[in-house]
mmCIF file of C-alpha atoms in Angstrom:
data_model
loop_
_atom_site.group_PDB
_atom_site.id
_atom_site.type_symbol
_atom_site.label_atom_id
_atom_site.label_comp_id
_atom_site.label_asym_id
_atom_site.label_seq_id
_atom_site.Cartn_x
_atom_site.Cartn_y
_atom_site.Cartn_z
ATOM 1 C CA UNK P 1 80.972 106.728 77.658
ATOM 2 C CA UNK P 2 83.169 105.672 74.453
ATOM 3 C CA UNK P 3 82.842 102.254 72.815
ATOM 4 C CA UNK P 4 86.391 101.403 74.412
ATOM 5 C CA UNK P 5 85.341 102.459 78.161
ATOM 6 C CA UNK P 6 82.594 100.592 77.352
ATOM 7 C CA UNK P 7 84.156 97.567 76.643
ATOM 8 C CA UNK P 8 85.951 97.666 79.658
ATOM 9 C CA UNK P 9 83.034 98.189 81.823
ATOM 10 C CA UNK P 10 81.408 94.967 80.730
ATOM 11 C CA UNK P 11 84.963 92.736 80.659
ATOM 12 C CA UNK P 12 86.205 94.545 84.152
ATOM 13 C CA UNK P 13 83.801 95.775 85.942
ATOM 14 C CA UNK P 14 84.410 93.629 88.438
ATOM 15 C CA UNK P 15 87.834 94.685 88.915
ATOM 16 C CA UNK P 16 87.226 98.457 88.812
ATOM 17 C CA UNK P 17 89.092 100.006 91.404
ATOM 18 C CA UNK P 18 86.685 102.761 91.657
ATOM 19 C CA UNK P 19 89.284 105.019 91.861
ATOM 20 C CA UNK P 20 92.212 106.279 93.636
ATOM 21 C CA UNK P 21 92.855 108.978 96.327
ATOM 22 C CA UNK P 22 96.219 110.000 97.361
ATOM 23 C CA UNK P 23 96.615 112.118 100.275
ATOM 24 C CA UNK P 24 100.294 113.185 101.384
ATOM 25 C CA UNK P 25 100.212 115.623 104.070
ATOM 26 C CA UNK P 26 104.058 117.170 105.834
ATOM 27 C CA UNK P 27 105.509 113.402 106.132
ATOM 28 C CA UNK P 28 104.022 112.212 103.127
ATOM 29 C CA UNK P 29 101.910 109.996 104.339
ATOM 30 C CA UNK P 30 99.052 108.417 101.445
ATOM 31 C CA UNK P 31 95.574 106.758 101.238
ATOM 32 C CA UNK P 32 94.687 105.202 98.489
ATOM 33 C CA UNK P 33 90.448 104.758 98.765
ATOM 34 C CA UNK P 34 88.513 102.963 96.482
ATOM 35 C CA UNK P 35 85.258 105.328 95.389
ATOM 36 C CA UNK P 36 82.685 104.476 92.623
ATOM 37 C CA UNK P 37 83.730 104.975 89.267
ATOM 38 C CA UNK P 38 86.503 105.157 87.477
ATOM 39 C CA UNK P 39 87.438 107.677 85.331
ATOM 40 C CA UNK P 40 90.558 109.626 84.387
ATOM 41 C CA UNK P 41 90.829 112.930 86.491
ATOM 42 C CA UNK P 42 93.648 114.809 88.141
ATOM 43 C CA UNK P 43 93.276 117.389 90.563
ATOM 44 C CA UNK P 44 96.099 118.918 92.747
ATOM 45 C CA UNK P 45 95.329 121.221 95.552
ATOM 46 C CA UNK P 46 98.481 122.750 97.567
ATOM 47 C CA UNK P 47 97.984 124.972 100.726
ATOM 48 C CA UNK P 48 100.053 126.610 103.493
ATOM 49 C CA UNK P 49 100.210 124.174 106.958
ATOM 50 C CA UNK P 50 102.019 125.162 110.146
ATOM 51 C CA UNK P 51 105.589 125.691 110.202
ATOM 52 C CA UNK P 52 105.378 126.684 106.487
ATOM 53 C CA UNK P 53 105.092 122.727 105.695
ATOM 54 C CA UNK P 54 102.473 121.718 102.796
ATOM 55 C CA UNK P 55 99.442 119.691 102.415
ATOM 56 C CA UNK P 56 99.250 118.097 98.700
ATOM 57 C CA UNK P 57 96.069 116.380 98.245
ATOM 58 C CA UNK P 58 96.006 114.197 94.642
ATOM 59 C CA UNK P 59 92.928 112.949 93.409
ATOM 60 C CA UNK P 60 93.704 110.381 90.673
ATOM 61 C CA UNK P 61 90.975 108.785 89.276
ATOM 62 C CA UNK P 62 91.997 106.039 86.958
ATOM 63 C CA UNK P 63 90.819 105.239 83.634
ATOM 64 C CA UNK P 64 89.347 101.632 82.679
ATOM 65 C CA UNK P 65 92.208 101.215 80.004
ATOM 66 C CA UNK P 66 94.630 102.153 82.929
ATOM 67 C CA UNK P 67 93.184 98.907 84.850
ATOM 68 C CA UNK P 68 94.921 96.248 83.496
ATOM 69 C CA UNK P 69 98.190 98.387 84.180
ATOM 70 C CA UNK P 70 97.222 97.916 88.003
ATOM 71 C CA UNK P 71 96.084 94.595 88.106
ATOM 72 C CA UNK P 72 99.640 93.518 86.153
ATOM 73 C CA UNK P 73 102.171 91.341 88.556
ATOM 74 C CA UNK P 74 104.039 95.201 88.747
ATOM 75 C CA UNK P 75 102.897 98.356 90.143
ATOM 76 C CA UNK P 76 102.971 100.809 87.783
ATOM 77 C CA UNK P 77 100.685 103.947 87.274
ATOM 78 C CA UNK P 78 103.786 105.774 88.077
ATOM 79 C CA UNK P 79 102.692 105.580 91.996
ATOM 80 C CA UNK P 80 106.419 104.127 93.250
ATOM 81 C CA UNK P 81 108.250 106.745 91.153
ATOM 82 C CA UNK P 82 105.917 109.718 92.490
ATOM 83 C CA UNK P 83 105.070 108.806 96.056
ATOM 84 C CA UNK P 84 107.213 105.967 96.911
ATOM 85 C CA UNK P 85 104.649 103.807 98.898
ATOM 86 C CA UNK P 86 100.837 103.616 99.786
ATOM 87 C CA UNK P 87 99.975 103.305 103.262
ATOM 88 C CA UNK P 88 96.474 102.453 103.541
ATOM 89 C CA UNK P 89 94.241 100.549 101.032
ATOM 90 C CA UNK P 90 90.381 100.863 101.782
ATOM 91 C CA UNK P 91 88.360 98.398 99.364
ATOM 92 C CA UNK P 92 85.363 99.506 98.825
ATOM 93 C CA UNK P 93 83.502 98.329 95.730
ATOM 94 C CA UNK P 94 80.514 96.226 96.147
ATOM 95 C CA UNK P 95 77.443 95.315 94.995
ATOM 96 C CA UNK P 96 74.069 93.819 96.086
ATOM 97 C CA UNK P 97 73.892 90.751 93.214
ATOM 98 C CA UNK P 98 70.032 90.703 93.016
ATOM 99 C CA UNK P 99 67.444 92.967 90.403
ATOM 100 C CA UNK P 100 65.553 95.163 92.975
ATOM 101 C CA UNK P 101 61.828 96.140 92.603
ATOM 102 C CA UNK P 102 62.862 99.732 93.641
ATOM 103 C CA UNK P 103 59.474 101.078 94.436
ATOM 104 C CA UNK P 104 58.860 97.827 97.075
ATOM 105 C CA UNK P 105 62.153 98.210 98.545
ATOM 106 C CA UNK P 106 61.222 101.751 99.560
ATOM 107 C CA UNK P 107 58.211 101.319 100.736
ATOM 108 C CA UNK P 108 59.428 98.672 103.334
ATOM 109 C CA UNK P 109 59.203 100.088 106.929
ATOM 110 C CA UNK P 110 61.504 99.017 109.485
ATOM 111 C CA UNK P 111 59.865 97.983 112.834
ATOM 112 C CA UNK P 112 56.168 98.109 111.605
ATOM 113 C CA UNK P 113 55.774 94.817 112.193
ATOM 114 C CA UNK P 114 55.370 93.833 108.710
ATOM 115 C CA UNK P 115 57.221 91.192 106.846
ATOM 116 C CA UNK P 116 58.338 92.076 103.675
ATOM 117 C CA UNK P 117 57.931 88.854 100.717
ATOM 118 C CA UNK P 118 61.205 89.546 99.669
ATOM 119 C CA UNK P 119 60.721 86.923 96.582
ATOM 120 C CA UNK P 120 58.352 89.570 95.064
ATOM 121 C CA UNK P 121 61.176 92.503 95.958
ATOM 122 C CA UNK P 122 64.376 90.987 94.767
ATOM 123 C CA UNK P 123 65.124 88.608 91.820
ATOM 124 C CA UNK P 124 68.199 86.447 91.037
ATOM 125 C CA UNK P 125 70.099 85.500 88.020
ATOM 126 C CA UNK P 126 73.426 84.023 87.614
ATOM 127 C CA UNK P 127 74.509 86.953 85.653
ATOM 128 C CA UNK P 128 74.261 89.124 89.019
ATOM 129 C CA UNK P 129 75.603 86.875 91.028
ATOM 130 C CA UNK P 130 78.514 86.064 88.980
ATOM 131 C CA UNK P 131 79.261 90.299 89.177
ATOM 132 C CA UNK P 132 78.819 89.798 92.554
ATOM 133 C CA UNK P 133 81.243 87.595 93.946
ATOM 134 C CA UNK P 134 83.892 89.003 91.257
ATOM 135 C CA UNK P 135 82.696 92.890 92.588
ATOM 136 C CA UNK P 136 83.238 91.928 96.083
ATOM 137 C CA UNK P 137 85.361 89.163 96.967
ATOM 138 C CA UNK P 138 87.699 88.936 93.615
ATOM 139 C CA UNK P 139 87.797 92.432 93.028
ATOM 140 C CA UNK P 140 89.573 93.647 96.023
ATOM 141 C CA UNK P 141 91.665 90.447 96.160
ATOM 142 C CA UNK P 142 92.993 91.363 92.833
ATOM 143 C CA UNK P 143 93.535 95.004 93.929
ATOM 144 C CA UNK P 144 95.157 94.355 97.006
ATOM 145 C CA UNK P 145 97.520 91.584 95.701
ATOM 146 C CA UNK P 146 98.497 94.081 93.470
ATOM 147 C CA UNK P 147 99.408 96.755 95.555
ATOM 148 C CA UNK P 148 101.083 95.039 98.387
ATOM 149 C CA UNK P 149 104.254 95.670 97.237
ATOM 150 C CA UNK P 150 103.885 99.555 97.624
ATOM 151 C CA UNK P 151 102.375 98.894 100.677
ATOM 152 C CA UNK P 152 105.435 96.779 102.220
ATOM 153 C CA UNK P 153 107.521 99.951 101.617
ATOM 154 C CA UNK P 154 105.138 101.967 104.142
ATOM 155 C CA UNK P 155 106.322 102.129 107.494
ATOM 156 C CA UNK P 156 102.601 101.947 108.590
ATOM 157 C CA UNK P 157 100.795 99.774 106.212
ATOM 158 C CA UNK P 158 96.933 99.430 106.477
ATOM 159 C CA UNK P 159 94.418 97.521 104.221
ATOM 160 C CA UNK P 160 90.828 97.772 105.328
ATOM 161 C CA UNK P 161 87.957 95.943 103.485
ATOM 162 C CA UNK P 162 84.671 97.162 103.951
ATOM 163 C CA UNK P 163 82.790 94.507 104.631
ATOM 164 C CA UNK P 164 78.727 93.567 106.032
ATOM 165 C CA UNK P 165 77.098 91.690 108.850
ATOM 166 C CA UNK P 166 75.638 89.590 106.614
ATOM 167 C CA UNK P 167 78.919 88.059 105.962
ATOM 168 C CA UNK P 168 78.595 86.475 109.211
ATOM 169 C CA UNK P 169 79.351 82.408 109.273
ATOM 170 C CA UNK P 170 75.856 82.119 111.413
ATOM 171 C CA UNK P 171 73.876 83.591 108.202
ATOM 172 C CA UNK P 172 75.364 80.276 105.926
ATOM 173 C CA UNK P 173 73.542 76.764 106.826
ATOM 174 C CA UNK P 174 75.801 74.262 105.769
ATOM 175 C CA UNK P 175 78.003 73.272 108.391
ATOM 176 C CA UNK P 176 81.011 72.255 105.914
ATOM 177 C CA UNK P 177 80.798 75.870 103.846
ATOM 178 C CA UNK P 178 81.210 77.098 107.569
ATOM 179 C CA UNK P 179 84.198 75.214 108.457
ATOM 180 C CA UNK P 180 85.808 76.103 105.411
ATOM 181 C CA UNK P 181 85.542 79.723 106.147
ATOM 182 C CA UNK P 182 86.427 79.904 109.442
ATOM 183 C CA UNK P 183 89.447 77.379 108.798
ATOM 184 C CA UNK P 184 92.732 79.074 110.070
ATOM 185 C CA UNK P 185 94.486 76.641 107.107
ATOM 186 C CA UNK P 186 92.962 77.252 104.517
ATOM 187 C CA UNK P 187 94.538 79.106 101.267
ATOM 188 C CA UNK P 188 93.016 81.412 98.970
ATOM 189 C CA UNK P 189 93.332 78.592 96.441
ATOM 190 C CA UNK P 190 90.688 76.210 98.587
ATOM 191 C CA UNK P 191 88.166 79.680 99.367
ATOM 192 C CA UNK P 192 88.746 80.313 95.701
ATOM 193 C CA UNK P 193 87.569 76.558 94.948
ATOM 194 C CA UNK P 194 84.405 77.030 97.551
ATOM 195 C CA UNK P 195 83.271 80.788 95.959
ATOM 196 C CA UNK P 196 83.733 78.665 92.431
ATOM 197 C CA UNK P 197 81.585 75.923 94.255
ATOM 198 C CA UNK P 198 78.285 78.832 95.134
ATOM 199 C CA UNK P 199 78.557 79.801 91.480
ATOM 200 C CA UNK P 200 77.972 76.078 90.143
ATOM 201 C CA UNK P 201 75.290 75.291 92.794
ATOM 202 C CA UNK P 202 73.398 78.638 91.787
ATOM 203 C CA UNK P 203 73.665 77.510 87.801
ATOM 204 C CA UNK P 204 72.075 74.156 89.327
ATOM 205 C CA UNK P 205 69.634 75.642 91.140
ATOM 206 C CA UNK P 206 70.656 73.957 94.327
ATOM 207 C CA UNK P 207 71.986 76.828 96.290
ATOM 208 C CA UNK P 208 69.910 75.842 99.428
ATOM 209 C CA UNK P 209 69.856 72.029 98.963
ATOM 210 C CA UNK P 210 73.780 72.474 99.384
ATOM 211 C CA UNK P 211 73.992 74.742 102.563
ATOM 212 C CA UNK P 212 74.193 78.079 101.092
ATOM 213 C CA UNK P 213 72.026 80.631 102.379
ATOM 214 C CA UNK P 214 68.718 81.502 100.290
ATOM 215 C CA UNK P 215 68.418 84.952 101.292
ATOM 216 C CA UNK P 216 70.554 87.453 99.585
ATOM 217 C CA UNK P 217 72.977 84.579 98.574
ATOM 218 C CA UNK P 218 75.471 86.157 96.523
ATOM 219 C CA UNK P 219 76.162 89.056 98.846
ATOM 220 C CA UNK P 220 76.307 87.182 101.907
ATOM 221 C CA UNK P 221 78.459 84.531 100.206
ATOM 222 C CA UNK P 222 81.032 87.225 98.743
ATOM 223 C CA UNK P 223 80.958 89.084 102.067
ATOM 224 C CA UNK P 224 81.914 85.943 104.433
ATOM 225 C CA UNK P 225 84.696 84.928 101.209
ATOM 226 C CA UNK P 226 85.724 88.406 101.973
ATOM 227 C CA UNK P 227 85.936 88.230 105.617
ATOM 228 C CA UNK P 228 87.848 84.763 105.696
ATOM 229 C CA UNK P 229 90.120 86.220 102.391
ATOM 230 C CA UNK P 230 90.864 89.021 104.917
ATOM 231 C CA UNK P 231 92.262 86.201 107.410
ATOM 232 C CA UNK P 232 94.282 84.860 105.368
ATOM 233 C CA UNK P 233 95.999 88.363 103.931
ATOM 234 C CA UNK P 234 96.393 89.272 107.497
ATOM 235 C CA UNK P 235 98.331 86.071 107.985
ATOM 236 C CA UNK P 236 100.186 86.503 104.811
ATOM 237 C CA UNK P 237 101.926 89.940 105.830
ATOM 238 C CA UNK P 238 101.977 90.035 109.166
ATOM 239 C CA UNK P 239 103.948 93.445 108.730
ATOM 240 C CA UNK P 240 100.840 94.809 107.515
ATOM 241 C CA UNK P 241 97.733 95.644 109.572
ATOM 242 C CA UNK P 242 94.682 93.925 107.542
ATOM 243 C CA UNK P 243 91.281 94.244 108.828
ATOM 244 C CA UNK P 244 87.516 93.989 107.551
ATOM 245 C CA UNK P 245 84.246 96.700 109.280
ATOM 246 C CA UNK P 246 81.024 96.937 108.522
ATOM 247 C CA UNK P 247 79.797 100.521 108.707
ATOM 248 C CA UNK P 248 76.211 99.681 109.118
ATOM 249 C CA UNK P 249 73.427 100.122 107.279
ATOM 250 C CA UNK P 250 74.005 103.388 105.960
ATOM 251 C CA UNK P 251 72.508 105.446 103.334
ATOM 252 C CA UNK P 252 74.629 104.385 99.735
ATOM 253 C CA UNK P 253 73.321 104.009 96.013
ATOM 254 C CA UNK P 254 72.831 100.046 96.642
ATOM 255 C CA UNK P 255 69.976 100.270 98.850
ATOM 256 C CA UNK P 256 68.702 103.557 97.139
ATOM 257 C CA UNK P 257 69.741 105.702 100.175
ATOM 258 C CA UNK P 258 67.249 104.203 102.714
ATOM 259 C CA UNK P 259 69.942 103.833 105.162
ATOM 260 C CA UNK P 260 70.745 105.813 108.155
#
């Protein structure tokens, strides 16, 4: 990796896009999917369909000094020129926010009975949970807000954020950090204010004497910003169909492909 992509990677990480798949098929129809790194790749694959109609499927990965191009307050890339609009938006970037004793977290085996000291397994700092909530809740905020204008051109626009279970408001304590999320009113200013909130109370060391949860804070606090964040876009652009899924526990680099 040069210097410069370097440089990138430690300013925006948070904000990588991971990537960007275009699919067009007979009616030109597109997906734009988030994968997990960025870098700058083109590949365009053109085949025979029925009724002599073709399928054009463009990989376009972008570069990290393409990013702040994206994340500007105007599409660019060249995406409106070339393709017109974007129909679907899956975000998909994440990341756990805790140091993982690797070996430990392995070695756990569901349903034996056995409780795993998860203090000895996992370790937080502020600098991981700082990634975390920008990785997973302003990250794909950031993406989406600046793609919905190529999206409001689709006829069938889709945004999906792929979310977890431990976003779920019964996983937080505090009754007010609750109410907050689950409040129909609120703006992304006030969830911004509350994520900006965890992050001081972590520096303080007073994450559970304030209501936050103490296991896996940062991911279940950037997952349940993400869910209520997806509420609120979904009121936003009602022309637009905005939803949140959890796949499941499934087998991904984060928890070293012990998943199903």
């Amino acid at each position: 990796m040069s210097k410069v992509s370097e440089l990138y990677w430690n300013l925006e990480r948070y904000l990588v896009v991971q990537g960007i798949i275009l699919i067009s098929a007979a009616l030109y129809r597109f997906a734009l999917i988030e994968a997990r790194f960025v870098f700058l790749f083109l590949h365009i694959i053109q085949s025979r369909m029925f009724g002599g109609s073709f399928l054009v499927f463009n990989v376009l990965q972008l570069q990290f000094l393409l990013l702040p191009l994206l994340l500007s307050s105007k599409p660019t890339l060249g995406t409106k020129t070339h393709f017109g609009n974007l129909d679907i938006l899956v975000n998909n970037a994440g990341v756990g926010g805790v140091k993982v004793d690797v070996d430990a977290f392995r070695a756990i085996k569901p349903g034996d009975g056995k409780s795993p000291n998860w203090n000895e397994i996992m370790t937080y700092t502020y600098e991981l949970t700082e990634e975390c909530l920008k990785t997973n809740y302003l990250g794909p905020k950031r993406v989406t807000e600046s793609l919905i204008p190529l999206l409001q051109l689709s006829n069938s626009a889709r945004i999906v954020n792929v979310s977890s279970t431990m976003g779920r408001l019964k996983n937080i304590p505090g009754e007010r950090i609750r109410q907050v999320l689950s409040d129909d009113g609120v703006a992304e200013k006030g969830l911004d204010e509350l994520v900006n909130e965890f992050l001081k109370d972590f520096k303080e060391d007073s994450v559970e004497t304030k209501g936050w949860p103490a296991f896996m804070s940062p991911y279940t606090v950037s997952k349940a910003a993400l869910n209520a964040l997806t509420r609120i876009v979904a009121k936003k652009y009602p022309n637009i169909s905005i939803n949140c899924v959890c796949p499941g526990f499934v087998k991904t680099d984060m928890n070293y492909q012990t998943g199903f």
